[in-house]
mmCIF file of C-alpha atoms in Angstrom:
data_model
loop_
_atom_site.group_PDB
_atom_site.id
_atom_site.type_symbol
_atom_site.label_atom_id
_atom_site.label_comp_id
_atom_site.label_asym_id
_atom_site.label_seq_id
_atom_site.Cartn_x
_atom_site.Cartn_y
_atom_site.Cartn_z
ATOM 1 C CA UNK K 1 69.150 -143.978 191.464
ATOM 2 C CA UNK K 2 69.781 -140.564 192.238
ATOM 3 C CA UNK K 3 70.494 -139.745 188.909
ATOM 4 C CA UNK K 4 66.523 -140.885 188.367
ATOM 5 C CA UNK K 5 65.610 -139.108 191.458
ATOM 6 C CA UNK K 6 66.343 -135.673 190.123
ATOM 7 C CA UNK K 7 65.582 -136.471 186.663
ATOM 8 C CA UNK K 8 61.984 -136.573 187.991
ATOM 9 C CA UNK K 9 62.136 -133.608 189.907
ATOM 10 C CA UNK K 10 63.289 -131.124 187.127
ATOM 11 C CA UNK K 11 60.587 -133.243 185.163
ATOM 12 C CA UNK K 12 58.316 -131.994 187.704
ATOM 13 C CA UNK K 13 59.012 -128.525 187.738
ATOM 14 C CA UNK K 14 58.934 -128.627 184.283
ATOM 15 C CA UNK K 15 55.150 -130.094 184.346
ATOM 16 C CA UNK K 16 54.582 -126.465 187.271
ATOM 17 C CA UNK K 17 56.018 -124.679 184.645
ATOM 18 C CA UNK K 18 53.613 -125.763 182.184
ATOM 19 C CA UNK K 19 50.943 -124.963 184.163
ATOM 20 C CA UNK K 20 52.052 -121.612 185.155
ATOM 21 C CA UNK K 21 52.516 -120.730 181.767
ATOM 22 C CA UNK K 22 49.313 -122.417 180.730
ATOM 23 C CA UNK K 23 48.242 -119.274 182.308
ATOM 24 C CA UNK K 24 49.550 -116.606 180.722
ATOM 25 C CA UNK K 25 48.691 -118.038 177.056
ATOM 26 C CA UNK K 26 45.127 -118.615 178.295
ATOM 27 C CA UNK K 27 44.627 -114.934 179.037
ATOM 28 C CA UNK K 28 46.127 -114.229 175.372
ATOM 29 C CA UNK K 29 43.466 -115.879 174.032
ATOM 30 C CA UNK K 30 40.854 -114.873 176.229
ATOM 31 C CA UNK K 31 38.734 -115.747 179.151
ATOM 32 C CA UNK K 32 36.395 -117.519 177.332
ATOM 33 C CA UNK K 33 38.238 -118.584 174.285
ATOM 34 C CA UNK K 34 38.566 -122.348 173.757
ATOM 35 C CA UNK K 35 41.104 -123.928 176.569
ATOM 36 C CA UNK K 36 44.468 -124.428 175.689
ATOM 37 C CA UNK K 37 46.019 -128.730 175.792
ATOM 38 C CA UNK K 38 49.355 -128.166 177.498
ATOM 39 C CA UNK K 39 46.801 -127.292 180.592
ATOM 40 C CA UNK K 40 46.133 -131.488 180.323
ATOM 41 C CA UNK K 41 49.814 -131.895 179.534
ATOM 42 C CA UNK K 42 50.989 -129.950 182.404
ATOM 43 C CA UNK K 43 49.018 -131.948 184.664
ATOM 44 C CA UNK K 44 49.582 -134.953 183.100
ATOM 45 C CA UNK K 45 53.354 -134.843 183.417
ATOM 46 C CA UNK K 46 53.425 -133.470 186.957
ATOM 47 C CA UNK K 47 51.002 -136.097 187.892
ATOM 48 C CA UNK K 48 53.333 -138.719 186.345
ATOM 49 C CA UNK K 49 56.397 -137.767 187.963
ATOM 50 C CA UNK K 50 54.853 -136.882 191.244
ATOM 51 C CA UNK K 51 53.550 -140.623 191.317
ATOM 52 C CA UNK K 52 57.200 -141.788 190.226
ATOM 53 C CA UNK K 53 58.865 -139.986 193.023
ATOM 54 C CA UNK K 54 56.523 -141.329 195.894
ATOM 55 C CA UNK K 55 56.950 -144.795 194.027
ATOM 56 C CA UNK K 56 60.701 -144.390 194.260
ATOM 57 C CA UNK K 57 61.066 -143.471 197.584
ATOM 58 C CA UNK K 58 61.834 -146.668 199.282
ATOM 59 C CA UNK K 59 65.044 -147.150 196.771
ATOM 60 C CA UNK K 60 65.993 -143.264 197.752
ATOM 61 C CA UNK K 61 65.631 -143.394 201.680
ATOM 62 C CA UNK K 62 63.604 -140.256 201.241
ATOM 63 C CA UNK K 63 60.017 -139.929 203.503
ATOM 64 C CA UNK K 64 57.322 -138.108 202.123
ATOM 65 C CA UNK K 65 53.986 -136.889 204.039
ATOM 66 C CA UNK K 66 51.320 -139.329 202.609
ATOM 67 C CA UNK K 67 48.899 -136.885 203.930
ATOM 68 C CA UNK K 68 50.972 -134.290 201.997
ATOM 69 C CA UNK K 69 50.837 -136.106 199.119
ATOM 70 C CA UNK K 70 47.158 -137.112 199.126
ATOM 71 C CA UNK K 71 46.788 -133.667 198.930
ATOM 72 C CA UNK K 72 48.904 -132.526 195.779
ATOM 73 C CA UNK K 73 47.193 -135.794 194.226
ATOM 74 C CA UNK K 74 44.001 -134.419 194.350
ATOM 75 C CA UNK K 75 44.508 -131.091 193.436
ATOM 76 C CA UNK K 76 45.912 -132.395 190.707
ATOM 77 C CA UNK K 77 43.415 -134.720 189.358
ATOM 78 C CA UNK K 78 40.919 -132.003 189.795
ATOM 79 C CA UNK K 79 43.288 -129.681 187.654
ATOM 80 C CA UNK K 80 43.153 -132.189 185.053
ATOM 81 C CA UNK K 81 39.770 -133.190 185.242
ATOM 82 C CA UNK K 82 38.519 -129.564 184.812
ATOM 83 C CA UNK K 83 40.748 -129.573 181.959
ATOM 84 C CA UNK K 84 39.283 -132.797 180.786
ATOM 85 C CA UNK K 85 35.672 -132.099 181.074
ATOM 86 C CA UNK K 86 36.296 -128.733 178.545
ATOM 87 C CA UNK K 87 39.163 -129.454 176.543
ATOM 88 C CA UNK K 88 36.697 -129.789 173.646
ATOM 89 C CA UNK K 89 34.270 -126.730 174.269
ATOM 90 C CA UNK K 90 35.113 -124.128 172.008
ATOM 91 C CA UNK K 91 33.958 -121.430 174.535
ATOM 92 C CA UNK K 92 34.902 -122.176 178.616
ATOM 93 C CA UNK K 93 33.223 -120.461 181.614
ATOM 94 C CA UNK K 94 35.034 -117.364 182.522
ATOM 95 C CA UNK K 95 35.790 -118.746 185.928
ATOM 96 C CA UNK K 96 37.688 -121.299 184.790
ATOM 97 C CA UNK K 97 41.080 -119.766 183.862
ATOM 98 C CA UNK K 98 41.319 -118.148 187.265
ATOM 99 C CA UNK K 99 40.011 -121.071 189.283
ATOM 100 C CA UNK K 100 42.522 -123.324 187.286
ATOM 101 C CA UNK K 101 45.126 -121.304 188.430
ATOM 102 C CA UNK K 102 44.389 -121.018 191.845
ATOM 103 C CA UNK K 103 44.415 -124.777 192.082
ATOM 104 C CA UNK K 104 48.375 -124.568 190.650
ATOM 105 C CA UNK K 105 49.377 -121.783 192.971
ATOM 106 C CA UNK K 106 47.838 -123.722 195.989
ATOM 107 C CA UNK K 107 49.121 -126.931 195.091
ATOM 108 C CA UNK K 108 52.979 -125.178 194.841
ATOM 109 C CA UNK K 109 52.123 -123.482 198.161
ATOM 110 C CA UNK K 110 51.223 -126.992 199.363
ATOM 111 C CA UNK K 111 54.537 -127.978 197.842
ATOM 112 C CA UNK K 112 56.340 -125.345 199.507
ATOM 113 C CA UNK K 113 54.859 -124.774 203.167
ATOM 114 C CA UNK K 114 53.681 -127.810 204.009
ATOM 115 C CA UNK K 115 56.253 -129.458 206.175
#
């Protein structure tokens, strides 16, 4: 089970990594060029895993803050529902890049120094 355990962890980073980098192609193709999908697939994979790891907890002995995790959940699903709602828009808001990225740097810092 630990084998699983960490499997969804480096899964998870992976899915930060995504986003992170989400960034940095965004901002090759311009503020308010048309938004890029591995921003959905980023989210969609840490949301995944993040939801397998607090469902596996009881079979690893490991505690997680709920409140914690209620947290990263919803900045999340906001990260992907921002996504969402302009995946298809050839031209996004200008604010959107920035703000998107914001919500990934606070949800690692959430990650990070909440304890």
């Amino acid at each position: 089970m630990e084998f699983v355990r960490l499997l969804l962890v480096f899964l998870h980073l992976l899915g930060m990594g995504m986003l992170v980098a989400m960034f940095f192609v965004q901002n090759r193709t311009g503020k308010d060029g048309p938004l890029n999908k591995g921003w959905l697939h980023g989210a969609a994979l840490q949301l995944l895993t993040g939801v397998a790891l607090v469902g596996l907890a009881p079979l690893t002995d490991k505690e997680y803050d709920h409140v914690k995790i209620g947290v990263k959940l919803l900045v999340v699903v906001v990260i992907a529902g921002l996504v969402a709602v302009n995946l298809n828009k050839q031209k996004v808001a200008s604010w959107l890049t920035p703000a998107l990225a914001g919500l990934v740097v606070l949800n690692v810092g959430v990650a990070v120094f909440w304890t």
